[in-house]
Amino acid sequence: MLNFKTVNIITVIALLAFFITSYFYNLSLWFFIIILILWFLITVAGSFFIKWNYHFKSLHSNKTIKENVVAITFDDGPHPEFTPKVLALLKTYNFKATFFCIGKNIEANPNVFKSIIDQGHTVGNHTYSHTNSFGFLKTNEVIEELQNTNTVVKKSMGLTMKLYRPAFGVTNPRIKKAIKVTQLQSIGWSKRSLDTTFRTPENIFNRTTKNLSKGDVILLHDTSLKSIVVLERLLLFLQQHNMESVTIDSLFNIEPYA
């Protein structure tokens, strides 16, 4: 898969070739414009599709794992109403999951956040504010977002989180620099449920379970009743197929905390 560095090199070479050729031949300016448009489109797509690993590597699945396990992950919590429902369902099936939490939500719901950890689940950094403009923040602003959330968790639970889920799955060179400074490991997904969209629970469930196999990372959200409905069916599905949900650190054999 192409990455940012490779695409930039190819683009520079193409532009140099254009200028050199233009010296000898009367080439249309459209060749120059097309090269820039292609660079822009590829870079935009690579920034929004985290599975491309365009700007930096994220962990999306572990197909080499021997056990028949997947990793269910939840973004955007903790939520005062729905996260406890998620925890109750996971406890019923004796499954574990990973919760990528927003810093301000941790501060607003400290007891719910503590329950996540007390029940043996893993927590990760999902920025402090999850602002819609996150992909446009400067490097120092991204660093501040990540450090603020880690500081909140360190003060409340004594843990230094090492796992990071990019907000909206957006990546760019500034975020790359920020996670290098904060020493966070980016975690993506191989199964995106799209449970925050207009889709029905039936559609979301079918999308999530279609071709589901060991080592997959499932993206859900602990922020709506629809997701709870999907989760309940998903956990039953896993049980019926002799599959288990484990934490991200268990799936990839990495340390979740420093």
PDB file of C-alpha atoms in Angstrom:
ATOM      1  CA  MET A   1       0.000   0.000   0.000  1.00  0.00           C
ATOM      2  CA  LEU A   2       1.279   3.462  -0.858  1.00  0.00           C
ATOM      3  CA  ASN A   3       2.283   5.741   1.997  1.00  0.00           C
ATOM      4  CA  PHE A   4       2.745   9.488   2.354  1.00  0.00           C
ATOM      5  CA  LYS A   5       6.514   9.413   1.833  1.00  0.00           C
ATOM      6  CA  THR A   6       6.342   7.228  -1.268  1.00  0.00           C
ATOM      7  CA  VAL A   7       3.558   9.286  -2.838  1.00  0.00           C
ATOM      8  CA  ASN A   8       5.489  12.494  -2.215  1.00  0.00           C
ATOM      9  CA  ILE A   9       8.612  11.053  -3.863  1.00  0.00           C
ATOM     10  CA  ILE A  10       6.621   9.851  -6.882  1.00  0.00           C
ATOM     11  CA  THR A  11       4.922  13.246  -7.141  1.00  0.00           C
ATOM     12  CA  VAL A  12       8.221  15.150  -7.025  1.00  0.00           C
ATOM     13  CA  ILE A  13       9.691  12.867  -9.694  1.00  0.00           C
ATOM     14  CA  ALA A  14       6.594  13.340 -11.869  1.00  0.00           C
ATOM     15  CA  LEU A  15       6.789  17.127 -11.476  1.00  0.00           C
ATOM     16  CA  LEU A  16      10.502  17.181 -12.322  1.00  0.00           C
ATOM     17  CA  ALA A  17       9.816  15.032 -15.371  1.00  0.00           C
ATOM     18  CA  PHE A  18       7.088  17.462 -16.403  1.00  0.00           C
ATOM     19  CA  PHE A  19       9.326  20.546 -16.099  1.00  0.00           C
ATOM     20  CA  ILE A  20      12.254  18.888 -17.890  1.00  0.00           C
ATOM     21  CA  THR A  21      10.033  17.656 -20.708  1.00  0.00           C
ATOM     22  CA  SER A  22       8.364  21.068 -20.930  1.00  0.00           C
ATOM     23  CA  TYR A  23      11.769  22.587 -21.651  1.00  0.00           C
ATOM     24  CA  PHE A  24      11.966  20.622 -24.892  1.00  0.00           C
ATOM     25  CA  TYR A  25       8.295  20.230 -25.743  1.00  0.00           C
ATOM     26  CA  ASN A  26       5.261  22.450 -25.377  1.00  0.00           C
ATOM     27  CA  LEU A  27       3.349  20.387 -22.810  1.00  0.00           C
ATOM     28  CA  SER A  28      -0.091  21.407 -21.621  1.00  0.00           C
ATOM     29  CA  LEU A  29      -0.344  22.870 -18.131  1.00  0.00           C
ATOM     30  CA  TRP A  30      -3.034  20.272 -17.515  1.00  0.00           C
ATOM     31  CA  PHE A  31      -0.353  17.610 -16.965  1.00  0.00           C
ATOM     32  CA  PHE A  32       0.960  19.673 -14.039  1.00  0.00           C
ATOM     33  CA  ILE A  33      -2.543  20.201 -12.652  1.00  0.00           C
ATOM     34  CA  ILE A  34      -3.427  16.501 -12.966  1.00  0.00           C
ATOM     35  CA  ILE A  35      -0.291  15.483 -11.045  1.00  0.00           C
ATOM     36  CA  LEU A  36      -1.204  17.827  -8.175  1.00  0.00           C
ATOM     37  CA  ILE A  37      -4.840  16.700  -8.169  1.00  0.00           C
ATOM     38  CA  LEU A  38      -3.804  13.040  -7.991  1.00  0.00           C
ATOM     39  CA  TRP A  39      -1.439  13.803  -5.100  1.00  0.00           C
ATOM     40  CA  PHE A  40      -4.202  15.660  -3.273  1.00  0.00           C
ATOM     41  CA  LEU A  41      -6.844  12.950  -3.772  1.00  0.00           C
ATOM     42  CA  ILE A  42      -4.531  10.119  -2.702  1.00  0.00           C
ATOM     43  CA  THR A  43      -3.364  12.040   0.373  1.00  0.00           C
ATOM     44  CA  VAL A  44      -6.905  12.953   1.426  1.00  0.00           C
ATOM     45  CA  ALA A  45      -8.030   9.339   1.040  1.00  0.00           C
ATOM     46  CA  GLY A  46      -4.976   8.087   2.923  1.00  0.00           C
ATOM     47  CA  SER A  47      -5.681  10.528   5.749  1.00  0.00           C
ATOM     48  CA  PHE A  48      -9.245   9.274   6.192  1.00  0.00           C
ATOM     49  CA  PHE A  49      -8.725   5.533   5.650  1.00  0.00           C
ATOM     50  CA  ILE A  50      -6.710   4.471   8.664  1.00  0.00           C
ATOM     51  CA  LYS A  51      -6.328   0.922   7.326  1.00  0.00           C
ATOM     52  CA  TRP A  52      -4.043   2.242   4.580  1.00  0.00           C
ATOM     53  CA  ASN A  53      -1.346   3.055   7.180  1.00  0.00           C
ATOM     54  CA  TYR A  54      -0.689   6.041   4.942  1.00  0.00           C
ATOM     55  CA  HIS A  55       0.891   8.399   7.463  1.00  0.00           C
ATOM     56  CA  PHE A  56       1.855   5.916  10.172  1.00  0.00           C
ATOM     57  CA  LYS A  57       1.250   2.311  11.106  1.00  0.00           C
ATOM     58  CA  SER A  58      -1.770   1.315  13.158  1.00  0.00           C
ATOM     59  CA  LEU A  59      -2.642  -2.170  14.377  1.00  0.00           C
ATOM     60  CA  HIS A  60      -5.827  -3.381  12.654  1.00  0.00           C
ATOM     61  CA  SER A  61      -5.966  -7.158  13.145  1.00  0.00           C
ATOM     62  CA  ASN A  62      -3.845 -10.122  14.127  1.00  0.00           C
ATOM     63  CA  LYS A  63      -4.472 -12.983  11.734  1.00  0.00           C
ATOM     64  CA  THR A  64      -1.519 -14.971  13.066  1.00  0.00           C
ATOM     65  CA  ILE A  65      -3.106 -15.524  16.461  1.00  0.00           C
ATOM     66  CA  LYS A  66      -3.857 -19.167  17.198  1.00  0.00           C
ATOM     67  CA  GLU A  67      -6.819 -18.675  19.523  1.00  0.00           C
ATOM     68  CA  ASN A  68     -10.322 -18.150  18.139  1.00  0.00           C
ATOM     69  CA  VAL A  69     -10.605 -14.606  19.491  1.00  0.00           C
ATOM     70  CA  VAL A  70     -11.493 -11.099  18.344  1.00  0.00           C
ATOM     71  CA  ALA A  71     -11.120  -7.726  20.050  1.00  0.00           C
ATOM     72  CA  ILE A  72     -14.230  -5.624  20.569  1.00  0.00           C
ATOM     73  CA  THR A  73     -13.397  -1.948  21.031  1.00  0.00           C
ATOM     74  CA  PHE A  74     -15.573   0.980  22.061  1.00  0.00           C
ATOM     75  CA  ASP A  75     -14.987   4.639  21.220  1.00  0.00           C
ATOM     76  CA  ASP A  76     -16.223   7.947  22.660  1.00  0.00           C
ATOM     77  CA  GLY A  77     -17.120   6.958  26.214  1.00  0.00           C
ATOM     78  CA  PRO A  78     -17.406   6.671  29.061  1.00  0.00           C
ATOM     79  CA  HIS A  79     -21.128   7.408  28.878  1.00  0.00           C
ATOM     80  CA  PRO A  80     -23.170   7.590  32.108  1.00  0.00           C
ATOM     81  CA  GLU A  81     -26.098   5.573  30.695  1.00  0.00           C
ATOM     82  CA  PHE A  82     -24.758   3.256  28.007  1.00  0.00           C
ATOM     83  CA  THR A  83     -21.270   2.281  29.203  1.00  0.00           C
ATOM     84  CA  PRO A  84     -22.693   0.518  32.310  1.00  0.00           C
ATOM     85  CA  LYS A  85     -25.030  -1.429  29.986  1.00  0.00           C
ATOM     86  CA  VAL A  86     -22.042  -2.453  27.878  1.00  0.00           C
ATOM     87  CA  LEU A  87     -20.171  -3.564  30.986  1.00  0.00           C
ATOM     88  CA  ALA A  88     -23.145  -5.602  32.174  1.00  0.00           C
ATOM     89  CA  LEU A  89     -23.389  -7.445  28.855  1.00  0.00           C
ATOM     90  CA  LEU A  90     -19.662  -8.162  28.758  1.00  0.00           C
ATOM     91  CA  LYS A  91     -19.830  -9.488  32.311  1.00  0.00           C
ATOM     92  CA  THR A  92     -22.723 -11.780  31.408  1.00  0.00           C
ATOM     93  CA  TYR A  93     -20.675 -13.425  28.654  1.00  0.00           C
ATOM     94  CA  ASN A  94     -17.378 -13.151  30.545  1.00  0.00           C
ATOM     95  CA  PHE A  95     -15.784 -11.291  27.626  1.00  0.00           C
ATOM     96  CA  LYS A  96     -13.230  -8.505  27.753  1.00  0.00           C
ATOM     97  CA  ALA A  97     -13.014  -5.370  25.606  1.00  0.00           C
ATOM     98  CA  THR A  98     -11.023  -2.192  25.090  1.00  0.00           C
ATOM     99  CA  PHE A  99     -12.492   1.269  25.678  1.00  0.00           C
ATOM    100  CA  PHE A 100     -10.926   4.240  23.908  1.00  0.00           C
ATOM    101  CA  CYS A 101     -12.100   7.091  26.079  1.00  0.00           C
ATOM    102  CA  ILE A 102     -12.393  10.832  25.617  1.00  0.00           C
ATOM    103  CA  GLY A 103     -10.633  12.811  28.335  1.00  0.00           C
ATOM    104  CA  LYS A 104     -13.488  15.189  29.113  1.00  0.00           C
ATOM    105  CA  ASN A 105     -15.885  12.237  29.374  1.00  0.00           C
ATOM    106  CA  ILE A 106     -13.565  10.541  31.842  1.00  0.00           C
ATOM    107  CA  GLU A 107     -13.630  13.673  33.988  1.00  0.00           C
ATOM    108  CA  ALA A 108     -17.430  13.841  33.769  1.00  0.00           C
ATOM    109  CA  ASN A 109     -17.937  10.138  34.574  1.00  0.00           C
ATOM    110  CA  PRO A 110     -15.055   9.038  36.827  1.00  0.00           C
ATOM    111  CA  ASN A 111     -16.972   6.216  38.508  1.00  0.00           C
ATOM    112  CA  VAL A 112     -17.999   4.689  35.196  1.00  0.00           C
ATOM    113  CA  PHE A 113     -14.405   4.904  33.993  1.00  0.00           C
ATOM    114  CA  LYS A 114     -13.207   3.222  37.182  1.00  0.00           C
ATOM    115  CA  SER A 115     -15.729   0.425  36.637  1.00  0.00           C
ATOM    116  CA  ILE A 116     -14.261  -0.271  33.200  1.00  0.00           C
ATOM    117  CA  ILE A 117     -10.838  -0.859  34.713  1.00  0.00           C
ATOM    118  CA  ASP A 118     -12.081  -2.653  37.813  1.00  0.00           C
ATOM    119  CA  GLN A 119     -13.856  -5.190  35.618  1.00  0.00           C
ATOM    120  CA  GLY A 120     -10.659  -6.112  33.814  1.00  0.00           C
ATOM    121  CA  HIS A 121     -11.060  -4.205  30.572  1.00  0.00           C
ATOM    122  CA  THR A 122      -8.347  -2.124  28.904  1.00  0.00           C
ATOM    123  CA  VAL A 123      -8.575   1.639  28.359  1.00  0.00           C
ATOM    124  CA  GLY A 124      -6.944   3.771  25.696  1.00  0.00           C
ATOM    125  CA  ASN A 125      -6.584   7.403  24.666  1.00  0.00           C
ATOM    126  CA  HIS A 126      -9.202   8.839  22.287  1.00  0.00           C
ATOM    127  CA  THR A 127      -8.132  12.505  22.632  1.00  0.00           C
ATOM    128  CA  TYR A 128      -9.407  14.954  25.224  1.00  0.00           C
ATOM    129  CA  SER A 129     -12.160  16.776  23.336  1.00  0.00           C
ATOM    130  CA  HIS A 130     -12.758  14.722  20.163  1.00  0.00           C
ATOM    131  CA  THR A 131     -13.335  18.010  18.383  1.00  0.00           C
ATOM    132  CA  ASN A 132     -14.693  17.843  14.835  1.00  0.00           C
ATOM    133  CA  SER A 133     -11.687  19.856  13.698  1.00  0.00           C
ATOM    134  CA  PHE A 134      -9.165  17.391  15.159  1.00  0.00           C
ATOM    135  CA  GLY A 135      -7.657  16.617  11.766  1.00  0.00           C
ATOM    136  CA  PHE A 136      -6.799  20.306  11.349  1.00  0.00           C
ATOM    137  CA  LEU A 137      -5.140  20.868  14.736  1.00  0.00           C
ATOM    138  CA  LYS A 138      -1.507  21.913  14.918  1.00  0.00           C
ATOM    139  CA  THR A 139       1.053  19.423  16.203  1.00  0.00           C
ATOM    140  CA  ASN A 140       1.337  21.077  19.620  1.00  0.00           C
ATOM    141  CA  GLU A 141      -2.475  21.098  19.931  1.00  0.00           C
ATOM    142  CA  VAL A 142      -2.659  17.375  19.155  1.00  0.00           C
ATOM    143  CA  ILE A 143       0.072  16.684  21.697  1.00  0.00           C
ATOM    144  CA  GLU A 144      -1.844  18.699  24.292  1.00  0.00           C
ATOM    145  CA  GLU A 145      -5.041  16.734  23.576  1.00  0.00           C
ATOM    146  CA  LEU A 146      -3.285  13.404  24.064  1.00  0.00           C
ATOM    147  CA  GLN A 147      -1.263  14.486  27.087  1.00  0.00           C
ATOM    148  CA  ASN A 148      -4.313  15.983  28.817  1.00  0.00           C
ATOM    149  CA  THR A 149      -6.214  12.696  28.564  1.00  0.00           C
ATOM    150  CA  ASN A 150      -3.248  10.681  29.787  1.00  0.00           C
ATOM    151  CA  THR A 151      -2.827  13.117  32.677  1.00  0.00           C
ATOM    152  CA  VAL A 152      -6.476  12.705  33.685  1.00  0.00           C
ATOM    153  CA  VAL A 153      -6.102   8.911  33.766  1.00  0.00           C
ATOM    154  CA  LYS A 154      -2.755   9.057  35.549  1.00  0.00           C
ATOM    155  CA  LYS A 155      -4.182  11.252  38.304  1.00  0.00           C
ATOM    156  CA  SER A 156      -7.390   9.265  38.747  1.00  0.00           C
ATOM    157  CA  MET A 157      -6.200   5.679  38.264  1.00  0.00           C
ATOM    158  CA  GLY A 158      -2.414   5.825  38.342  1.00  0.00           C
ATOM    159  CA  LEU A 159      -2.150   4.452  34.797  1.00  0.00           C
ATOM    160  CA  THR A 160      -0.153   5.825  31.880  1.00  0.00           C
ATOM    161  CA  MET A 161      -2.007   4.743  28.738  1.00  0.00           C
ATOM    162  CA  LYS A 162       0.004   3.579  25.732  1.00  0.00           C
ATOM    163  CA  LEU A 163      -2.839   2.829  23.289  1.00  0.00           C
ATOM    164  CA  TYR A 164      -4.417   5.467  21.051  1.00  0.00           C
ATOM    165  CA  ARG A 165      -7.421   5.404  18.731  1.00  0.00           C
ATOM    166  CA  PRO A 166      -7.371   8.355  16.273  1.00  0.00           C
ATOM    167  CA  ALA A 167     -10.526  10.468  16.428  1.00  0.00           C
ATOM    168  CA  PHE A 168     -12.650   9.713  13.345  1.00  0.00           C
ATOM    169  CA  GLY A 169      -9.810   7.440  12.210  1.00  0.00           C
ATOM    170  CA  VAL A 170      -8.070  10.513  10.796  1.00  0.00           C
ATOM    171  CA  THR A 171      -4.282  10.499  10.431  1.00  0.00           C
ATOM    172  CA  ASN A 172      -1.830  13.106   9.156  1.00  0.00           C
ATOM    173  CA  PRO A 173       1.827  14.137   9.608  1.00  0.00           C
ATOM    174  CA  ARG A 174       1.002  16.313  12.648  1.00  0.00           C
ATOM    175  CA  ILE A 175      -0.707  13.420  14.424  1.00  0.00           C
ATOM    176  CA  LYS A 176       2.250  11.215  13.488  1.00  0.00           C
ATOM    177  CA  LYS A 177       4.602  13.641  15.269  1.00  0.00           C
ATOM    178  CA  ALA A 178       2.264  13.862  18.257  1.00  0.00           C
ATOM    179  CA  ILE A 179       2.053  10.111  18.877  1.00  0.00           C
ATOM    180  CA  LYS A 180       5.827   9.883  18.528  1.00  0.00           C
ATOM    181  CA  VAL A 181       6.243  12.539  21.225  1.00  0.00           C
ATOM    182  CA  THR A 182       3.641  10.936  23.495  1.00  0.00           C
ATOM    183  CA  GLN A 183       4.868   7.397  22.707  1.00  0.00           C
ATOM    184  CA  LEU A 184       1.414   6.072  21.921  1.00  0.00           C
ATOM    185  CA  GLN A 185       0.585   3.049  19.758  1.00  0.00           C
ATOM    186  CA  SER A 186      -2.158   3.714  17.225  1.00  0.00           C
ATOM    187  CA  ILE A 187      -4.948   1.140  17.080  1.00  0.00           C
ATOM    188  CA  GLY A 188      -7.238   0.878  14.061  1.00  0.00           C
ATOM    189  CA  TRP A 189      -9.812  -1.756  13.192  1.00  0.00           C
ATOM    190  CA  SER A 190     -10.645  -4.410  10.621  1.00  0.00           C
ATOM    191  CA  LYS A 191     -14.412  -4.363  11.235  1.00  0.00           C
ATOM    192  CA  ARG A 192     -16.065  -0.944  11.330  1.00  0.00           C
ATOM    193  CA  SER A 193     -19.668  -1.353  12.439  1.00  0.00           C
ATOM    194  CA  LEU A 194     -20.809   2.182  11.508  1.00  0.00           C
ATOM    195  CA  ASP A 195     -23.111   2.046  14.529  1.00  0.00           C
ATOM    196  CA  THR A 196     -23.207   5.848  14.757  1.00  0.00           C
ATOM    197  CA  THR A 197     -24.834   6.187  11.328  1.00  0.00           C
ATOM    198  CA  PHE A 198     -28.481   5.987  10.223  1.00  0.00           C
ATOM    199  CA  ARG A 199     -28.176   2.224   9.655  1.00  0.00           C
ATOM    200  CA  THR A 200     -30.541  -0.114  11.499  1.00  0.00           C
ATOM    201  CA  PRO A 201     -29.292  -2.487  14.224  1.00  0.00           C
ATOM    202  CA  GLU A 202     -29.936  -5.395  11.842  1.00  0.00           C
ATOM    203  CA  ASN A 203     -27.802  -3.808   9.140  1.00  0.00           C
ATOM    204  CA  ILE A 204     -25.027  -2.963  11.583  1.00  0.00           C
ATOM    205  CA  PHE A 205     -25.022  -6.477  13.027  1.00  0.00           C
ATOM    206  CA  ASN A 206     -24.856  -8.072   9.579  1.00  0.00           C
ATOM    207  CA  ARG A 207     -22.065  -5.740   8.524  1.00  0.00           C
ATOM    208  CA  THR A 208     -20.056  -6.517  11.659  1.00  0.00           C
ATOM    209  CA  THR A 209     -20.412 -10.293  11.558  1.00  0.00           C
ATOM    210  CA  LYS A 210     -20.014 -10.787   7.793  1.00  0.00           C
ATOM    211  CA  ASN A 211     -16.797 -12.770   7.244  1.00  0.00           C
ATOM    212  CA  LEU A 212     -15.786 -12.128  10.849  1.00  0.00           C
ATOM    213  CA  SER A 213     -12.742 -14.227  11.690  1.00  0.00           C
ATOM    214  CA  LYS A 214     -10.200 -14.665  14.437  1.00  0.00           C
ATOM    215  CA  GLY A 215      -7.869 -11.762  15.019  1.00  0.00           C
ATOM    216  CA  ASP A 216     -10.341  -9.101  13.864  1.00  0.00           C
ATOM    217  CA  VAL A 217     -10.683  -5.784  15.688  1.00  0.00           C
ATOM    218  CA  ILE A 218     -14.298  -4.580  15.893  1.00  0.00           C
ATOM    219  CA  LEU A 219     -15.159  -0.891  16.248  1.00  0.00           C
ATOM    220  CA  LEU A 220     -18.298  -0.031  18.227  1.00  0.00           C
ATOM    221  CA  HIS A 221     -19.366   2.932  20.379  1.00  0.00           C
ATOM    222  CA  ASP A 222     -20.673   2.847  23.963  1.00  0.00           C
ATOM    223  CA  THR A 223     -22.810   5.935  23.393  1.00  0.00           C
ATOM    224  CA  SER A 224     -26.230   4.814  22.122  1.00  0.00           C
ATOM    225  CA  LEU A 225     -29.007   2.311  22.668  1.00  0.00           C
ATOM    226  CA  LYS A 226     -28.616   1.094  19.081  1.00  0.00           C
ATOM    227  CA  SER A 227     -25.060   0.023  19.817  1.00  0.00           C
ATOM    228  CA  ILE A 228     -26.236  -1.850  22.905  1.00  0.00           C
ATOM    229  CA  VAL A 229     -28.751  -3.774  20.811  1.00  0.00           C
ATOM    230  CA  VAL A 230     -26.036  -4.668  18.305  1.00  0.00           C
ATOM    231  CA  LEU A 231     -23.588  -5.641  21.050  1.00  0.00           C
ATOM    232  CA  GLU A 232     -26.041  -8.050  22.676  1.00  0.00           C
ATOM    233  CA  ARG A 233     -26.545  -9.868  19.375  1.00  0.00           C
ATOM    234  CA  LEU A 234     -22.831  -9.795  18.631  1.00  0.00           C
ATOM    235  CA  LEU A 235     -21.875 -11.375  21.936  1.00  0.00           C
ATOM    236  CA  LEU A 236     -24.401 -14.167  21.403  1.00  0.00           C
ATOM    237  CA  PHE A 237     -23.068 -14.654  17.871  1.00  0.00           C
ATOM    238  CA  LEU A 238     -19.512 -14.999  19.189  1.00  0.00           C
ATOM    239  CA  GLN A 239     -20.590 -17.476  21.824  1.00  0.00           C
ATOM    240  CA  GLN A 240     -22.461 -19.583  19.256  1.00  0.00           C
ATOM    241  CA  HIS A 241     -19.380 -19.652  17.035  1.00  0.00           C
ATOM    242  CA  ASN A 242     -17.053 -20.569  19.900  1.00  0.00           C
ATOM    243  CA  MET A 243     -15.317 -17.209  19.680  1.00  0.00           C
ATOM    244  CA  GLU A 244     -14.242 -14.928  22.493  1.00  0.00           C
ATOM    245  CA  SER A 245     -13.615 -11.202  22.830  1.00  0.00           C
ATOM    246  CA  VAL A 246     -10.295 -10.189  24.379  1.00  0.00           C
ATOM    247  CA  THR A 247      -8.560  -6.881  25.001  1.00  0.00           C
ATOM    248  CA  ILE A 248      -6.377  -5.223  22.374  1.00  0.00           C
ATOM    249  CA  ASP A 249      -3.230  -5.782  24.403  1.00  0.00           C
ATOM    250  CA  SER A 250      -4.039  -9.478  24.643  1.00  0.00           C
ATOM    251  CA  LEU A 251      -4.770  -9.745  20.922  1.00  0.00           C
ATOM    252  CA  PHE A 252      -1.483  -8.124  19.885  1.00  0.00           C
ATOM    253  CA  ASN A 253       0.589  -9.167  22.911  1.00  0.00           C
ATOM    254  CA  ILE A 254       1.541  -5.583  23.766  1.00  0.00           C
ATOM    255  CA  GLU A 255       1.618  -3.554  26.970  1.00  0.00           C
ATOM    256  CA  PRO A 256      -1.408  -1.231  27.380  1.00  0.00           C
ATOM    257  CA  TYR A 257       0.191   0.892  30.103  1.00  0.00           C
ATOM    258  CA  ALA A 258       3.663   2.264  30.735  1.00  0.00           C
TER     259      ALA A 258
END
